[in-house]
mmCIF file of C-alpha atoms in Angstrom:
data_model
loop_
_atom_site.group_PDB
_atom_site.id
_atom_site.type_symbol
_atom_site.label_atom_id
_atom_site.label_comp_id
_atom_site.label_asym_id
_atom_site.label_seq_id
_atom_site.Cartn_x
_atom_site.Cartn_y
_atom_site.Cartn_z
ATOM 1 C CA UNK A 228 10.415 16.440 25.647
ATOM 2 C CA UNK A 229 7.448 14.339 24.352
ATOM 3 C CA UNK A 230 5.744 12.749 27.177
ATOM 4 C CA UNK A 231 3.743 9.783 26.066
ATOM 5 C CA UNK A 232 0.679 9.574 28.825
ATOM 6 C CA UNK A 233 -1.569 6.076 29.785
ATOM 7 C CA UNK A 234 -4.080 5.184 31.950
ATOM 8 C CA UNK A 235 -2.630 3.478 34.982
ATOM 9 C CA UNK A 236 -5.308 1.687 37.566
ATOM 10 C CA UNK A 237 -8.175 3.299 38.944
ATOM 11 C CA UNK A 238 -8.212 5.975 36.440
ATOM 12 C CA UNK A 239 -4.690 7.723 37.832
ATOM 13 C CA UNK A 240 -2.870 8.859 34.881
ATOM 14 C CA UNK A 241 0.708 7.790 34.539
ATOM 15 C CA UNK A 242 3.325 9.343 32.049
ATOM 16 C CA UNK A 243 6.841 8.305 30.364
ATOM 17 C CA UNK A 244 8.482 11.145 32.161
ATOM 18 C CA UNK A 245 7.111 9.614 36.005
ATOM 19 C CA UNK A 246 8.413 6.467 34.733
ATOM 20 C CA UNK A 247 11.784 7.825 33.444
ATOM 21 C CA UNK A 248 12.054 9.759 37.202
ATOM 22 C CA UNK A 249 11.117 6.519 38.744
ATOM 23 C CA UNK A 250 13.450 4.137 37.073
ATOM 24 C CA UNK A 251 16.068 7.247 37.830
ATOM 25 C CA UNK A 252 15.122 6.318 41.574
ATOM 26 C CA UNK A 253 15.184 3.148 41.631
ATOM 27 C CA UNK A 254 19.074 2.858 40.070
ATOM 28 C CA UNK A 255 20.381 5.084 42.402
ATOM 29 C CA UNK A 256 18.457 2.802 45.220
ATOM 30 C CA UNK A 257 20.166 -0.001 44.148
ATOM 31 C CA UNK A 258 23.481 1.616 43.567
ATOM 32 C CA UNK A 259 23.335 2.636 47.605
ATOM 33 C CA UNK A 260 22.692 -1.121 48.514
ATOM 34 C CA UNK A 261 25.044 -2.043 46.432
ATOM 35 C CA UNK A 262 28.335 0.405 48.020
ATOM 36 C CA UNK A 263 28.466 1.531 51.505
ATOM 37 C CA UNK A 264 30.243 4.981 50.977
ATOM 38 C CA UNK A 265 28.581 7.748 49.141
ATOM 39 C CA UNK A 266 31.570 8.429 47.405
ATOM 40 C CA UNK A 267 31.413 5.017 45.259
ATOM 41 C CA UNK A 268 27.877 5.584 44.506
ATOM 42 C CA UNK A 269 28.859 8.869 42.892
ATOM 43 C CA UNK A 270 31.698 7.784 41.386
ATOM 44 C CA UNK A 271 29.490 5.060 39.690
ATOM 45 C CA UNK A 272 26.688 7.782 39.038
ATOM 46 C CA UNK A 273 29.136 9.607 37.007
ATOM 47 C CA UNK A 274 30.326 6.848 35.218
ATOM 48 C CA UNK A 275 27.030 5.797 34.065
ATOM 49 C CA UNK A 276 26.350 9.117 32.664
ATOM 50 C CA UNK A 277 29.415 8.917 30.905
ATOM 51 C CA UNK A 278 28.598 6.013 28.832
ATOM 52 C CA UNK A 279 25.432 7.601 27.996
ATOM 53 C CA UNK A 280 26.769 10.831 27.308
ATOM 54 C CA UNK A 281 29.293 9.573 24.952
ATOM 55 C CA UNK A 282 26.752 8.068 22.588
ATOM 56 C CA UNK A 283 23.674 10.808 23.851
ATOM 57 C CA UNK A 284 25.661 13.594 21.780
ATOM 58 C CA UNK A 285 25.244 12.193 18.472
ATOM 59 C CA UNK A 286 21.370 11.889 18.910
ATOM 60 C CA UNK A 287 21.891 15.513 20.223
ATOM 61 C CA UNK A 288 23.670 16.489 17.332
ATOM 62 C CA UNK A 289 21.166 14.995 14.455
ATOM 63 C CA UNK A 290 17.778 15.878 16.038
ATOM 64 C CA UNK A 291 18.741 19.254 17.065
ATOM 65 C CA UNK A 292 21.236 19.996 13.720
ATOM 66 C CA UNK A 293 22.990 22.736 15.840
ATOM 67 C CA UNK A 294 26.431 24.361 14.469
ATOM 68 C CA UNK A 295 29.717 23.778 15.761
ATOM 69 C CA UNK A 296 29.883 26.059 18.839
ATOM 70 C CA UNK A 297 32.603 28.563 18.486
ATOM 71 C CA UNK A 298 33.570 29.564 22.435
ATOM 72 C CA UNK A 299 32.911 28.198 25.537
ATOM 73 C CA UNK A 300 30.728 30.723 26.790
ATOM 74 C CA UNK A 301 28.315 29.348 23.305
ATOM 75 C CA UNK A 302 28.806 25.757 24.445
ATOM 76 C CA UNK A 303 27.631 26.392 27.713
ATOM 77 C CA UNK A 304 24.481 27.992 26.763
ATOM 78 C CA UNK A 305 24.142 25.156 23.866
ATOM 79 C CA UNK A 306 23.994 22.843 26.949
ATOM 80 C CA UNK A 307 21.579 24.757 29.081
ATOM 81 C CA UNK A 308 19.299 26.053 26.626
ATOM 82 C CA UNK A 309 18.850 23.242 23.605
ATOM 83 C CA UNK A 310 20.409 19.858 25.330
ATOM 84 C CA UNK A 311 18.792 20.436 28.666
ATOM 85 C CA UNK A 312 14.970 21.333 27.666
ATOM 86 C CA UNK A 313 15.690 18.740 24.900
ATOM 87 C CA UNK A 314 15.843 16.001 27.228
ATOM 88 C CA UNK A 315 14.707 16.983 30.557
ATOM 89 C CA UNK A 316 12.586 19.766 29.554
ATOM 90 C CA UNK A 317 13.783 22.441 32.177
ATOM 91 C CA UNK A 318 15.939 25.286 31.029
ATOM 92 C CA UNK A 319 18.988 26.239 33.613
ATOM 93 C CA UNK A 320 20.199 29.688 33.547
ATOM 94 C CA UNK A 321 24.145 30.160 32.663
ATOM 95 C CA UNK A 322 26.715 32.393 33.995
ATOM 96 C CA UNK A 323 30.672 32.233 33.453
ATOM 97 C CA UNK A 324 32.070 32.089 36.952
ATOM 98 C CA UNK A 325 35.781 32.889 35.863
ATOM 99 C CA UNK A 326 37.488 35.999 34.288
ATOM 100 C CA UNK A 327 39.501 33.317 32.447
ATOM 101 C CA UNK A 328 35.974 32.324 30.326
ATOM 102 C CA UNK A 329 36.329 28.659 31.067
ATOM 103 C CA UNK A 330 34.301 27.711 33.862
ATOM 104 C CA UNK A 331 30.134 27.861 33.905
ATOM 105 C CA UNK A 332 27.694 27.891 36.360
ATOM 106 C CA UNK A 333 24.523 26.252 35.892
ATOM 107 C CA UNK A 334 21.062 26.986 38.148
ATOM 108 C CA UNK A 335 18.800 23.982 37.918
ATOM 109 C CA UNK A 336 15.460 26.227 39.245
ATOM 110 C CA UNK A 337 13.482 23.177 38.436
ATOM 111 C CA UNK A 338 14.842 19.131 38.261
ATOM 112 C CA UNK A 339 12.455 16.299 37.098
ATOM 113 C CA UNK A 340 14.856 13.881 38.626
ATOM 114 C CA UNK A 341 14.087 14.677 41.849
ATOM 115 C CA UNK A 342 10.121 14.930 41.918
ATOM 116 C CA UNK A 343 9.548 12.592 44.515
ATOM 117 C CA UNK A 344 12.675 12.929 46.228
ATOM 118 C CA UNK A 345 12.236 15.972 49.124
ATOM 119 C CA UNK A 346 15.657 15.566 51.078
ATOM 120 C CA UNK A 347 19.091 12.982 51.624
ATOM 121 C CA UNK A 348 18.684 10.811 54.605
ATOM 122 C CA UNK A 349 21.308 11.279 56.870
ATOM 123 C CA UNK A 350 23.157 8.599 56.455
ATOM 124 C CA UNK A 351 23.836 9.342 52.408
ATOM 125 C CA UNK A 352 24.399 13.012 53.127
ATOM 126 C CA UNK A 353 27.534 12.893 50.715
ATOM 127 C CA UNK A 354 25.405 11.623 48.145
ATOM 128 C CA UNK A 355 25.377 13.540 44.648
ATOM 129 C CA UNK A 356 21.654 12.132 43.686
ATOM 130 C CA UNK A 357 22.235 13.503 40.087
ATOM 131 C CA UNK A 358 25.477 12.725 39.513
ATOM 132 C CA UNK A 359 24.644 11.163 36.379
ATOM 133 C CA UNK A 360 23.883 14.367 34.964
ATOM 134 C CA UNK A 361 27.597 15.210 35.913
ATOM 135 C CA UNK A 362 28.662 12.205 33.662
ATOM 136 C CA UNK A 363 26.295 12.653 30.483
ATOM 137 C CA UNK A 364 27.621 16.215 30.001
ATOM 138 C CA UNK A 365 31.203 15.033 30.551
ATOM 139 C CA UNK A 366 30.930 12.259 28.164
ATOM 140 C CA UNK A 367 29.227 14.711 25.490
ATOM 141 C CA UNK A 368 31.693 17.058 25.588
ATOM 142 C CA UNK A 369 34.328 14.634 24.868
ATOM 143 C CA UNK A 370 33.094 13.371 21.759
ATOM 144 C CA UNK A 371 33.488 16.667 20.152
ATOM 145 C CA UNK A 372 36.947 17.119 21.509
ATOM 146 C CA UNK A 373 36.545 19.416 24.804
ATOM 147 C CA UNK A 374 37.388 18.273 27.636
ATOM 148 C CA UNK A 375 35.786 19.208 31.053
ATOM 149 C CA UNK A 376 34.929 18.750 34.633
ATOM 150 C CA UNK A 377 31.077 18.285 35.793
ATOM 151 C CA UNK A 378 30.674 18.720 39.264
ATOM 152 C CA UNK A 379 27.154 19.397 41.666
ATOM 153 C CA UNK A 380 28.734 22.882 43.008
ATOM 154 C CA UNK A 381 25.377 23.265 45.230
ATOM 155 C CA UNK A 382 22.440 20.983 45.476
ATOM 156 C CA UNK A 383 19.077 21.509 47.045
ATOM 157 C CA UNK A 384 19.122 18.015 48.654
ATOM 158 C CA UNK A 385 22.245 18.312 50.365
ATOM 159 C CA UNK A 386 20.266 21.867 52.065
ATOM 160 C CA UNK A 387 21.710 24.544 49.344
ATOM 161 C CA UNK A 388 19.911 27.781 48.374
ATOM 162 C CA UNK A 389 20.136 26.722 44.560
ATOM 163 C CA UNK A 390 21.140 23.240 42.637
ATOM 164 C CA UNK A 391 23.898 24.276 40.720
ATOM 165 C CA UNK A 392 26.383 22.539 38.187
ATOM 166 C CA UNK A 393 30.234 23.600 37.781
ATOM 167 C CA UNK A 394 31.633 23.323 33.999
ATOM 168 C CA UNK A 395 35.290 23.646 33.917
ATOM 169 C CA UNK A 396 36.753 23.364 29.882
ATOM 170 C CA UNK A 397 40.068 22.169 30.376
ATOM 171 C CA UNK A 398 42.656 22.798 27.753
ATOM 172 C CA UNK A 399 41.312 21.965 24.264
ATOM 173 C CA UNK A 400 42.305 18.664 22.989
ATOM 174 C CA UNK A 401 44.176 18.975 19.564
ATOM 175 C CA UNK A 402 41.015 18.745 17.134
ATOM 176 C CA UNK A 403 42.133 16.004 14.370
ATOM 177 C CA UNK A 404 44.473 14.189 16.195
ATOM 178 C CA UNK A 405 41.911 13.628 19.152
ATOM 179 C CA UNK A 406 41.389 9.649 19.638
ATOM 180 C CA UNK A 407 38.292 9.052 20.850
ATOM 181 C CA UNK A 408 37.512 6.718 23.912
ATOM 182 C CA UNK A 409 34.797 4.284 24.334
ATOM 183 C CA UNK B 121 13.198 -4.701 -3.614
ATOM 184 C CA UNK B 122 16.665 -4.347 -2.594
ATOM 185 C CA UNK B 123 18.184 -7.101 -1.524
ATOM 186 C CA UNK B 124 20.833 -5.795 1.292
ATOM 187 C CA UNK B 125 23.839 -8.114 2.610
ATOM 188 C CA UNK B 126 23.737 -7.116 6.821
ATOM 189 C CA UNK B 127 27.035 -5.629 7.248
ATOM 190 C CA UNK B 128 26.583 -3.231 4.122
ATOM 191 C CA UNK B 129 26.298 0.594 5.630
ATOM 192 C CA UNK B 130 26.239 2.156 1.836
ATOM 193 C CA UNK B 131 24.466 0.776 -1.096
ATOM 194 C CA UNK B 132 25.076 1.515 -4.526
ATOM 195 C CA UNK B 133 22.665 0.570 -6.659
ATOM 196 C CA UNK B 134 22.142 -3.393 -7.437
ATOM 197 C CA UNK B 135 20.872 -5.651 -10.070
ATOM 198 C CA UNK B 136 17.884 -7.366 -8.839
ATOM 199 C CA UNK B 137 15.409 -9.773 -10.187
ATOM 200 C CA UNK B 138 12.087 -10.647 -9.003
ATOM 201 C CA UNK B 139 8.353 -10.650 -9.909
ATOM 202 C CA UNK B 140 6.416 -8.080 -7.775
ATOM 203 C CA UNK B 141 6.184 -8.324 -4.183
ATOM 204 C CA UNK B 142 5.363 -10.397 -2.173
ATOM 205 C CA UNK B 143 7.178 -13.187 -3.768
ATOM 206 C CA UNK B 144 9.856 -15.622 -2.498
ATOM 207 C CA UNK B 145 10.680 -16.784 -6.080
ATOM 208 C CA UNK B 146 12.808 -13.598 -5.665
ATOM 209 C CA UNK B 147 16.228 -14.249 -7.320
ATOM 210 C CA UNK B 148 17.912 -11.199 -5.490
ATOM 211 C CA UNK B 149 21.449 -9.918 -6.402
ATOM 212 C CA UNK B 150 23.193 -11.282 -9.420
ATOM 213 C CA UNK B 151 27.036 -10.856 -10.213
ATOM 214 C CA UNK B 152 27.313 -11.749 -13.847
ATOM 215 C CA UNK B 153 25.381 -14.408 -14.979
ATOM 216 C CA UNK B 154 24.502 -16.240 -11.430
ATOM 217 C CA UNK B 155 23.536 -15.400 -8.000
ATOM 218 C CA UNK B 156 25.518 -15.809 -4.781
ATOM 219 C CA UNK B 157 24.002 -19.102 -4.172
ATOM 220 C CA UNK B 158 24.851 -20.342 -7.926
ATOM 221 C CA UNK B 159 21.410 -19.662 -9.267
ATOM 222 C CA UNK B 160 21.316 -19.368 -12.847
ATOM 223 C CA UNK B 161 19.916 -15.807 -14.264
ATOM 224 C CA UNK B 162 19.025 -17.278 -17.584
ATOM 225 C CA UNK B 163 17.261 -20.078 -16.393
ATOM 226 C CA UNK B 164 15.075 -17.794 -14.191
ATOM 227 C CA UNK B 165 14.039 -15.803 -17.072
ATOM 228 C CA UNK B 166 13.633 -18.583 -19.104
ATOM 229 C CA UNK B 167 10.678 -20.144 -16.517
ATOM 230 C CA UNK B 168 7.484 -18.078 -17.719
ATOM 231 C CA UNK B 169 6.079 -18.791 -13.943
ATOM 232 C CA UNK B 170 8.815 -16.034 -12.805
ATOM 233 C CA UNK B 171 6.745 -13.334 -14.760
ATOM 234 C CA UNK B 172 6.390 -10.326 -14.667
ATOM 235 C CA UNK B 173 9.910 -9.318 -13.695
ATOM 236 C CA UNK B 174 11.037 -6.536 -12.027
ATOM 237 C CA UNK B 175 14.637 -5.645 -13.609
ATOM 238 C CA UNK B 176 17.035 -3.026 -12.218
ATOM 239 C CA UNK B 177 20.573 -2.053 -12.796
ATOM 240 C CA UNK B 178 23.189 -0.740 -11.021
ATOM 241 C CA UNK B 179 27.487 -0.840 -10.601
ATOM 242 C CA UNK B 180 29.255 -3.505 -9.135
ATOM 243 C CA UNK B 181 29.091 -3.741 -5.806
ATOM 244 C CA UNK B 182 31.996 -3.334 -2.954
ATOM 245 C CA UNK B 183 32.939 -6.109 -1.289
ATOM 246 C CA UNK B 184 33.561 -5.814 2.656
ATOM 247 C CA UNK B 185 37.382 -5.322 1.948
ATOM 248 C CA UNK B 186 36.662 -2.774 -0.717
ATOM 249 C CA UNK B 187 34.736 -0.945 1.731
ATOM 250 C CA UNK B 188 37.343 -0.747 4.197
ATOM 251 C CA UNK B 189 39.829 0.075 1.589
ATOM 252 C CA UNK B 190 37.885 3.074 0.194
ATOM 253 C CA UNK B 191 37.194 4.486 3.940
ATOM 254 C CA UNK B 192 40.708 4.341 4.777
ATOM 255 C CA UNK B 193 41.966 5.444 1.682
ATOM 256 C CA UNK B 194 39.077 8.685 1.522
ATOM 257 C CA UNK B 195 39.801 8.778 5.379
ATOM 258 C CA UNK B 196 43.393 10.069 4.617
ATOM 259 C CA UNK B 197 42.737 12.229 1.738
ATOM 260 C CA UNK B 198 39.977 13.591 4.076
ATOM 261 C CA UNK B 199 42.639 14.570 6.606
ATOM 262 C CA UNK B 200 44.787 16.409 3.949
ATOM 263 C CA UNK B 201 42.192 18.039 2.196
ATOM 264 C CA UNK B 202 41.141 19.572 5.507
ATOM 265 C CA UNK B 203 45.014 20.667 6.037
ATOM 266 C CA UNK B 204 45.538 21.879 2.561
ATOM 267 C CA UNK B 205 42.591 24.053 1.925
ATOM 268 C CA UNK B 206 43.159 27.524 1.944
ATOM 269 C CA UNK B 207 39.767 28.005 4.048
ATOM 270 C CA UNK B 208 40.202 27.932 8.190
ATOM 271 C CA UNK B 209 38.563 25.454 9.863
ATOM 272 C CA UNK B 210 37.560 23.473 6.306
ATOM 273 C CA UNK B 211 34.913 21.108 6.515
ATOM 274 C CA UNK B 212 36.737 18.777 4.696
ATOM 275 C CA UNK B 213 36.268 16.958 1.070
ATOM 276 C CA UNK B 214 32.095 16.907 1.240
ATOM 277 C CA UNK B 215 31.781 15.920 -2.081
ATOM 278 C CA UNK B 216 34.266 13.851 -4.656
ATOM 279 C CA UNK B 217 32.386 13.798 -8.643
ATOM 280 C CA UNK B 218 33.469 11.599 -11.058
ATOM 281 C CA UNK B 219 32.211 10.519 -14.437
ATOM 282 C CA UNK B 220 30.788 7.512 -13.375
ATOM 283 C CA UNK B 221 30.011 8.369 -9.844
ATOM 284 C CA UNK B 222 29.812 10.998 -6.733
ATOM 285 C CA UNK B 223 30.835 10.224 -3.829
ATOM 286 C CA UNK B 224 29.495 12.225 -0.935
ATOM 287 C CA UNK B 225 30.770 12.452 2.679
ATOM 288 C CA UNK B 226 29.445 14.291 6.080
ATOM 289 C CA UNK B 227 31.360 14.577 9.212
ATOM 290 C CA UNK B 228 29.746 15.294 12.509
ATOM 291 C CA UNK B 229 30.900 17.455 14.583
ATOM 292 C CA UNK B 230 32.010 13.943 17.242
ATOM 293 C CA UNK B 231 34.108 13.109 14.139
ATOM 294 C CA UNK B 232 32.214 10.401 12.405
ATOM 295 C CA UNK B 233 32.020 10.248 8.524
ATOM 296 C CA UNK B 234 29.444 8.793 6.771
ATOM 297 C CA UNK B 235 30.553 7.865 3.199
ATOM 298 C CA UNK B 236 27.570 7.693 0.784
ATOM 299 C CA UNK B 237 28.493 6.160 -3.565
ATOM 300 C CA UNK B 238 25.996 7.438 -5.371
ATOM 301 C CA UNK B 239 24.810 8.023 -9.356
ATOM 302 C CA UNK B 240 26.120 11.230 -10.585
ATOM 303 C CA UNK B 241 22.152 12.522 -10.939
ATOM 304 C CA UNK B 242 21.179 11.176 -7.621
ATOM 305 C CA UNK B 243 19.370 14.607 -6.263
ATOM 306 C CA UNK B 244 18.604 14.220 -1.739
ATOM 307 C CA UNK B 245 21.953 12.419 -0.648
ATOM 308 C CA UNK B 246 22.380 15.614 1.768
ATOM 309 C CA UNK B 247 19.074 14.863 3.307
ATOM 310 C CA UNK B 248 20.328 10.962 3.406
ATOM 311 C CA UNK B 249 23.201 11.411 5.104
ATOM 312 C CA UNK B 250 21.338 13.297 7.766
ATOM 313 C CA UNK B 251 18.937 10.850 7.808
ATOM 314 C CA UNK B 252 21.529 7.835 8.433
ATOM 315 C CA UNK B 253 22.884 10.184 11.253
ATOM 316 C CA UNK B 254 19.556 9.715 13.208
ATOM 317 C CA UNK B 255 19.224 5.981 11.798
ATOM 318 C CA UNK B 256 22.920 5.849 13.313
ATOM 319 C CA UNK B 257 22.123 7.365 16.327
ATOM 320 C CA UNK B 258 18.655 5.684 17.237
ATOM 321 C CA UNK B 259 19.737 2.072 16.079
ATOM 322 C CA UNK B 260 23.367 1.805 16.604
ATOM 323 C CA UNK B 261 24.271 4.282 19.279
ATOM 324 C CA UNK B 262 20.938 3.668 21.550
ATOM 325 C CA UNK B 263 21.768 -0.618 21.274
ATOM 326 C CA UNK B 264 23.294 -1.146 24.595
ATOM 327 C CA UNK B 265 24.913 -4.081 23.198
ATOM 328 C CA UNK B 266 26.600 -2.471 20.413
ATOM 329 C CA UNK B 267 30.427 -0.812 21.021
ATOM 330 C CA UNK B 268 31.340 2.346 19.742
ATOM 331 C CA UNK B 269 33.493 1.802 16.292
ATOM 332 C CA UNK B 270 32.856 -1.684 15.851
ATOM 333 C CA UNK B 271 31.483 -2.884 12.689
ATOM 334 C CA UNK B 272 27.511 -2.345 12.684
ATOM 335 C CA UNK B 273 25.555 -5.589 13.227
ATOM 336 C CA UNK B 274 22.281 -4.388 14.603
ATOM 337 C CA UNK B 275 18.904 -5.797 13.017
ATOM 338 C CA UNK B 276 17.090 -2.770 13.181
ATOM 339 C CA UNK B 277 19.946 -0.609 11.626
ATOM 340 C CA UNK B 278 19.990 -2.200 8.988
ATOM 341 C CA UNK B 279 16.477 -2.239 8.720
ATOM 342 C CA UNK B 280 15.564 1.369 8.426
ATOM 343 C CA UNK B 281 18.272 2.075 6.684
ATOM 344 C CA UNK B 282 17.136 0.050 3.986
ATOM 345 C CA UNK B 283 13.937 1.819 4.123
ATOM 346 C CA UNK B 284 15.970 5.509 3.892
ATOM 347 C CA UNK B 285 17.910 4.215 1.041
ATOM 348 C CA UNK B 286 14.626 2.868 -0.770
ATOM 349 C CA UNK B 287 13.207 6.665 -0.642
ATOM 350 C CA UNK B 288 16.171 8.080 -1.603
ATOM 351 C CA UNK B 289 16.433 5.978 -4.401
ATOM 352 C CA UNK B 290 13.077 5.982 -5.688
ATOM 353 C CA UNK B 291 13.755 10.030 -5.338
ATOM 354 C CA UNK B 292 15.430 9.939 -8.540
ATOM 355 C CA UNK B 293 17.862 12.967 -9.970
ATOM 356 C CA UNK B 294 15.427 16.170 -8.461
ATOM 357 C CA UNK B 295 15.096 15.020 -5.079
ATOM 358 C CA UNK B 296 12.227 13.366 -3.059
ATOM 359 C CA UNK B 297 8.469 13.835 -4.878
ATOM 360 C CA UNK B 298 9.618 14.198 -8.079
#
């Protein structure tokens, strides 16, 4: 991702990408102030991401010009390697986690969201700090007719090895007849 | 100059009137012998003060309920053509030729179609449609106050998509530089 860089006082540099982690920070802040249990701040996380996943996947789809994926395992990897270091420049590693071939495992090694942000204080320990995430790739997925459940299987703030995402595909929606939501 | 009504997502090609640039004596689009706003072409031409003049051309345009007639109606035929064709997984109708016009159509893969009327030599629609895609995605899809499948009504859509149509146009029947 293009990082635009400026001069910030006293010489420190500051770049788009600080910003975008900082503004990250900030919502989810607010979003604790705003509901006591950690379950309503994910739930709200995730919904977020869904509204900017549903309309994320068509900028996906015209910058990057990708073709229609033909198998999970192919979507999967679409996500890791193309959407993932298109946006957040980091590049998780994939592995199917089911003999059936629909559910994915994704290895954040590295996660600009949390730069600044070392470990949960103990009273959000239930909190799912990039639950968003959860929600953008949900919402993408949709609009071209799979449906799927995003969930933080591990995370590295919560005192996990690894921070890992779970990608279920649920039974294909019917192609044409698919209505989309908003 | 093209002279673009807001809520217009495809433009054929217009008749337009005007000296050169900048110039608000601009008459803009004229249906027949007078403008939307009842100007009279003749008497523009007739005023030596309007010269030079920039003419140019084009079909009648759609009107909004046109539009949505010609979606719907392409929409369906869309649909069968997909079912009908003998190829699995068919893209669908991408390209309709007439006489008088072609009509060309992509869908993404989230299921949108964007319809593009063109002249029959028109060379760099495939390029255009991709490059209404972005416009689409950048201007419609990034305005936090626009919903999903509503009708368009975003400043800077309409903007840049102006400008993509201008190249395209001015590309002429063998594509962009020629």
């Amino acid at each position: 991702a293009m990082e635009v860089i400026w001069q910030g006082r006293e010489g420190r540099k500051l770049s788009s990408r600080e910003l975008f982690v900082l503004t990250y920070g900030a919502l989810v802040a607010q979003l604790c102030k705003d509901y006591e249990k950690d379950e309503d701040v994910n739930t709200c996380l995730d919904r977020m991401g869904y509204g900017i996943g549903i309309r994320l996947i068509d900028d996906f789809l015209a910058r990057s010009a990708v073709k229609k994926c033909r198998s999970y395992s192919e979507t999967a990897d679409m996500i890791a390697q193309v959407a993932f270091k298109m946006y957040l420049g980091v590049t998780p590693s994939v592995s199917c986690s089911s003999a059936a071939g629909n559910e994915f495992s994704l290895i954040l090694d590295k996660n600009p969201l949390v730069d600044f942000v070392e470990e949960l204080p103990a009273e959000r320990a239930s909190l799912c700090y990039c639950n968003l995430l959860c929600g953008v790739i949900r919402g993408a997925l949709e609009m071209v007719h799979l449906a799927a459940e995003v969930t933080f299987l591990q995370d590295r703030l919560k005192g996990d090895a690894v921070t890992e995402i779970g990608i279920t595909f649920l039974r294909k929606a019917e192609d044409r007849k698919h209505k989309r939501n908003k | 100059m093209c002279n673009l009504l807001p809520d217009e997502e495809t433009a054929p090609l217009t008749t337009v009137l005007h000296p050169p640039e900048p110039d608000p004596r601009s008459l803009g689009l004229v249906n027949g012998r007078f403008t939307a706003d009842g100007k009279d072409v003749l008497e523009f031409l007739g005023n030596p003060a309007n010269y030079p003049v920039s003419i140019r051309f084009g079909r009648h345009r759609l009107s909004s309920n046109e539009k949505l007639m010609l979606a719907s109606m392409f929409h369906s035929l869309f649909a069968i053509g997909s079912q009908l064709s003998p190829e699995v997984g068919s893209s669908g109708i991408e390209m309709l030729e007439t006489d008088t016009f072609k009509l060309h159509c992509f869908q993404t893969l989230t299921g949108i179609k964007f319809v593009v009327l063109a002249d029959p030599r028109q060379a760099g629609i495939d390029s255009l449609l991709r490059k209404i895609y972005e416009i689409y995605s950048d201007f419609a899809l990034k305005n936090p106050f626009y919903s999903l499948e509503m009708p368009i009504r975003c400043e800077l859509f309409d903007q840049n998509l102006k400008l993509a149509l201008e190249v395209a146009e001015k590309a002429g029947p063998f594509g962009p530089g020629s």
